[in-house]
Short mmCIF file of C-alpha atoms in Angstrom, two decimals:
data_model
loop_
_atom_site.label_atom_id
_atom_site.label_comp_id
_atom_site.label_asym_id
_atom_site.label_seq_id
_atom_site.Cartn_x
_atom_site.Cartn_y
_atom_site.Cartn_z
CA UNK A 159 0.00 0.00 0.00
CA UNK A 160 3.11 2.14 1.11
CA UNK A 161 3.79 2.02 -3.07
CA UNK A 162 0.54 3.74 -4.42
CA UNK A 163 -0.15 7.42 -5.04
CA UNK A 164 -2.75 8.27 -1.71
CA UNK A 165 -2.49 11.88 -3.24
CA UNK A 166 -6.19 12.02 -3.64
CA UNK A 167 -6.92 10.58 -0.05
CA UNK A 168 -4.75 13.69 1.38
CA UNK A 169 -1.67 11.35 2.06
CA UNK A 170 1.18 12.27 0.92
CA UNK A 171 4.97 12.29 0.59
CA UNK A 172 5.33 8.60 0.68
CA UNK A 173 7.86 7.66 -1.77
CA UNK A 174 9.23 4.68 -3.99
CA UNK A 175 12.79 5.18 -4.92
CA UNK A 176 13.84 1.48 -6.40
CA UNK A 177 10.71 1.94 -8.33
CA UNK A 178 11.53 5.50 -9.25
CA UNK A 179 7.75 6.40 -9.41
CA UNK A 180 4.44 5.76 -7.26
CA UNK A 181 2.03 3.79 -8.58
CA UNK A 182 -1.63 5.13 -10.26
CA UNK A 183 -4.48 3.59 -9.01
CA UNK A 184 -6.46 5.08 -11.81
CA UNK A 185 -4.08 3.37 -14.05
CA UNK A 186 -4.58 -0.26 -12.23
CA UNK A 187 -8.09 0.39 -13.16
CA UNK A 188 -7.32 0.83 -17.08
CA UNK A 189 -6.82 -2.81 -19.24
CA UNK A 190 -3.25 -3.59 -19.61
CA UNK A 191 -3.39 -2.72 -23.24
CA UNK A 192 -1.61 -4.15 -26.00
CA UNK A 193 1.93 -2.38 -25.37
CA UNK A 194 3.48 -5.50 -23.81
CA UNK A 195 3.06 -7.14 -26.85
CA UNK A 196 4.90 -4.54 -28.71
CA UNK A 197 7.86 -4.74 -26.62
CA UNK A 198 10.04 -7.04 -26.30
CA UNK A 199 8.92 -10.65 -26.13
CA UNK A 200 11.38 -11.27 -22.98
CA UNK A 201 10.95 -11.54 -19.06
CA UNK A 202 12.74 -9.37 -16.85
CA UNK A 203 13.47 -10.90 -13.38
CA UNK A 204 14.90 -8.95 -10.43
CA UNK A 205 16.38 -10.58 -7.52
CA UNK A 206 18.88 -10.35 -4.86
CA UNK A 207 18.38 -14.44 -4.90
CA UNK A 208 17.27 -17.45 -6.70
CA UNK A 209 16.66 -19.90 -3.36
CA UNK A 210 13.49 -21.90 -3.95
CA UNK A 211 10.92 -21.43 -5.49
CA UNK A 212 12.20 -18.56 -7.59
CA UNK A 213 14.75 -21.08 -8.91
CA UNK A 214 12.54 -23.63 -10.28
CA UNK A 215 10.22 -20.85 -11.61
CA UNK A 216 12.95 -19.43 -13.62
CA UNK A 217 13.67 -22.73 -15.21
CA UNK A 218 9.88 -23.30 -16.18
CA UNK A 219 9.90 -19.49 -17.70
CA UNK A 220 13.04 -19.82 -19.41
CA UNK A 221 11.80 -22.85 -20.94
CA UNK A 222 9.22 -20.62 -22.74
CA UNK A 223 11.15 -17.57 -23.26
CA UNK A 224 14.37 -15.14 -22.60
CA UNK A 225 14.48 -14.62 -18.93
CA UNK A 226 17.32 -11.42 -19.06
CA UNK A 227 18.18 -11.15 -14.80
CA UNK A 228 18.69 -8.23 -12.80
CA UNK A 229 19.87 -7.40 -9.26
CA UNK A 230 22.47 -8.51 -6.58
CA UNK A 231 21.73 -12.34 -7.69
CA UNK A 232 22.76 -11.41 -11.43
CA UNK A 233 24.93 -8.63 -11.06
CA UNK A 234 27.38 -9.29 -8.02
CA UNK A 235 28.60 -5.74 -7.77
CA UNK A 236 24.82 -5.08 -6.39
CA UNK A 237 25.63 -4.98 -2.47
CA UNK A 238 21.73 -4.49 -1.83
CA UNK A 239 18.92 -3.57 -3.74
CA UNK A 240 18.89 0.07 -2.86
CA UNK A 241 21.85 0.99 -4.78
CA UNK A 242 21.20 -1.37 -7.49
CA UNK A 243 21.83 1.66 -9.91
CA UNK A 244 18.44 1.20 -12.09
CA UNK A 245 14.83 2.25 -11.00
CA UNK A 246 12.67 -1.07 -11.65
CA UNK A 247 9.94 1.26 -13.35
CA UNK A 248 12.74 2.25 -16.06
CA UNK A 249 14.12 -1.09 -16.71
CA UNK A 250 10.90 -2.92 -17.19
CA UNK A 251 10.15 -0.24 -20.11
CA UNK A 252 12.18 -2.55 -22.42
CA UNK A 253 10.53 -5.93 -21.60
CA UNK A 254 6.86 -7.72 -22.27
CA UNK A 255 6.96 -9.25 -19.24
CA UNK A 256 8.17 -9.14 -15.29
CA UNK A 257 8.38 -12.50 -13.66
CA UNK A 258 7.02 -11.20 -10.37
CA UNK A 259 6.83 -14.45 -7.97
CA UNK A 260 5.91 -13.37 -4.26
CA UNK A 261 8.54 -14.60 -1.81
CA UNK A 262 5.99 -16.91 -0.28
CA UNK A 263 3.04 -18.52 -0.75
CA UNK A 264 0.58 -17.32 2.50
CA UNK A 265 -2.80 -16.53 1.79
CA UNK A 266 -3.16 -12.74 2.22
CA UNK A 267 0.33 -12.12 1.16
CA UNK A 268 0.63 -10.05 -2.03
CA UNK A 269 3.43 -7.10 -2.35
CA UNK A 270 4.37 -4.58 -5.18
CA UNK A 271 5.03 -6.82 -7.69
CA UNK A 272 2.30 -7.72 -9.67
CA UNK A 273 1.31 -3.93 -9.49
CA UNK A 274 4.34 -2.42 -10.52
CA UNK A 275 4.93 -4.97 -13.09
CA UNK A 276 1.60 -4.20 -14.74
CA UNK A 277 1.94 -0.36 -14.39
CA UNK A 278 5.27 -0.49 -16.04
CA UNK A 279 2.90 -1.80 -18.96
CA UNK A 280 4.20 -5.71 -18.46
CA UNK A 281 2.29 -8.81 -17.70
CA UNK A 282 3.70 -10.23 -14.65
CA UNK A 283 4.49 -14.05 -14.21
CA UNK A 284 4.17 -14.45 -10.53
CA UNK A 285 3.47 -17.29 -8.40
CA UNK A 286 1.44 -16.64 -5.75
CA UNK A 287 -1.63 -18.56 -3.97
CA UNK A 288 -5.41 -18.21 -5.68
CA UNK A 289 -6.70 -15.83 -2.71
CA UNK A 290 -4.94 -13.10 -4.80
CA UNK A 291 -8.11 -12.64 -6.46
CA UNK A 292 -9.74 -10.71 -3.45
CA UNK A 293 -6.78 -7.80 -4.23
CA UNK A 294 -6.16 -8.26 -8.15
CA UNK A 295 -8.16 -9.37 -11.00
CA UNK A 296 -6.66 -12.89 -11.93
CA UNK A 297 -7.29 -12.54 -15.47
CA UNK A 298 -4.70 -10.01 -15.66
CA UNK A 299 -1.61 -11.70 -15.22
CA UNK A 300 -0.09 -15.03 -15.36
CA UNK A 301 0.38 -17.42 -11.96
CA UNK A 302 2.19 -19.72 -12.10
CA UNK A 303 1.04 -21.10 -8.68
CA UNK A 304 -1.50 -23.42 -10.10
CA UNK A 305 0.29 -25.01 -12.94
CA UNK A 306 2.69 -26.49 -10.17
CA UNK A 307 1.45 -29.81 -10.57
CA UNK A 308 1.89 -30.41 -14.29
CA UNK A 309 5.54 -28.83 -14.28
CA UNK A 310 4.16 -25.25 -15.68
CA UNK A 311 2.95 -27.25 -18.94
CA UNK A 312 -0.03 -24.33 -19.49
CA UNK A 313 2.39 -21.62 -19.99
CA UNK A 314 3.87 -22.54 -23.03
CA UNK A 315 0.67 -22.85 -24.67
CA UNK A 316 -0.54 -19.10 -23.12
CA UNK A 317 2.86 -17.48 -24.29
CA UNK A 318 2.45 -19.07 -28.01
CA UNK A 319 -1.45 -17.99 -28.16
CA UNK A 320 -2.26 -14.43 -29.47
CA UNK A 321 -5.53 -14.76 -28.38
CA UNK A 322 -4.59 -15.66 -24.61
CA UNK A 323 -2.32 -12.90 -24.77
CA UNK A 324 -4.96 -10.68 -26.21
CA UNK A 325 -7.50 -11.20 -23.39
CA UNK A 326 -4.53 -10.47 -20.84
CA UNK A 327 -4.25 -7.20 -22.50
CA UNK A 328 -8.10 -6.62 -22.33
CA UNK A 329 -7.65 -7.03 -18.85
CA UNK A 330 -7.42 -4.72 -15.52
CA UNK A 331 -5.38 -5.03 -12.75
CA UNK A 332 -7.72 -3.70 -10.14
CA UNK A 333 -11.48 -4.07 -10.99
CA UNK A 334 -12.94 -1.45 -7.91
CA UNK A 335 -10.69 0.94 -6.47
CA UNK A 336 -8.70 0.81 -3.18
CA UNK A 337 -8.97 3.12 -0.01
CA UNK A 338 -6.84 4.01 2.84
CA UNK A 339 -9.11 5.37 4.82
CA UNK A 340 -10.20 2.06 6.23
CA UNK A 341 -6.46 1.43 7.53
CA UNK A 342 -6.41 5.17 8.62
CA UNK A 343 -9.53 4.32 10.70
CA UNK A 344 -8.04 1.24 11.87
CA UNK A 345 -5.08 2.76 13.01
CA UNK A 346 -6.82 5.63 14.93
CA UNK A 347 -8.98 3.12 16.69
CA UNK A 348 -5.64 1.28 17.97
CA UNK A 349 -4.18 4.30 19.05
CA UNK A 350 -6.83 4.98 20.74
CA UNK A 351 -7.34 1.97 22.55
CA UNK A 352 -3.97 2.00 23.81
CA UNK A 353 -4.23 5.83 25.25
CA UNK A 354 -7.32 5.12 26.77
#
């Protein structure tokens, strides 16, 4: 939540500096459009590691297509990802698609990436569990969570289909639009609580 522009909520001056930008709801609301598909038909993947799962998900995506790797994992002159050198928003301008996986699988658990790989205009390839659909649209990226069990077999045949990659494009990320205010209120009724 820390990543998204609260500008029109009256928060603001939270920042996102390995992104280089905050993210648009308005934008999250808007299809993904067809300008992944004019980029280029390669995944980007940054990551400061490749420890399970990430490492068996690269191998099923690279199976499919160019996986080019960023970060401290790739790049060993990255001490941490905060002077990595590139803003993530920038980089993923030249690639199709952001393999995204969350670091975990926990229901409830569901960070920037899909978000910022899909406002940076790139379907994300993330693995996460199928209780993302309360926060994101599922149609509008790729997880590779539930094709586990067949060793990823599906996403060849999505990544070779122009129609499947059509209706991801058709797609939004977000299909009603966020508030802080219930956090806010949240918030105010702990502090609260614990002054009372």
């Amino acid at each position: 939540m820390e990543m998204i522009d609260w500008s029109h909520e009256g928060i603001i001056g939270n920042l996102n500096p390995r992104y280089g930008k905050l993210i648009d709801i308005k934008r999250l609301m808007q299809p993904l459009g067809n300008r992944f598909l004019e980029k280029n038909h390669r995944v980007a993947f940054l990551s400061s590691h490749i420890r399970e799962p990430r490492k068996t998900l690269y191998e099923a995506v690279q199976k499919v297509m160019p996986i080019i790797g960023f970060g401290a994992h790739f790049d060993k002159t990255i001490e941490n990802h905060h002077l990595s050198g590139f803003l993530k928003y920038e980089l993923l301008q030249e690639y199709g698609f952001n393999l995204c996986p969350e670091n975990g699988m926990y229901p409830g658990y569901y960070t920037e990436k899909i978000p910022e790989a899909f406002f940076a205009d790139c379907l994300p390839i993330t693995w996460t569990d199928e209780n993302v659909k309360v926060d994101f649209n599922p149609y509008a990226f790729i997880n590779l969570g539930p094709m586990s069990w067949c060793n990823y077999a599906p996403l060849t045949e999505i990544i070779n289909s122009p129609q499947a990659l059509q209706d991801y494009a058709s797609q939004a990320l977000l299909l009603k639009a966020p508030s802080i205010l219930p956090f806010r209120d949240f918030l105010k009724r702990i502090l609260e609580d614990a002054i009372s």
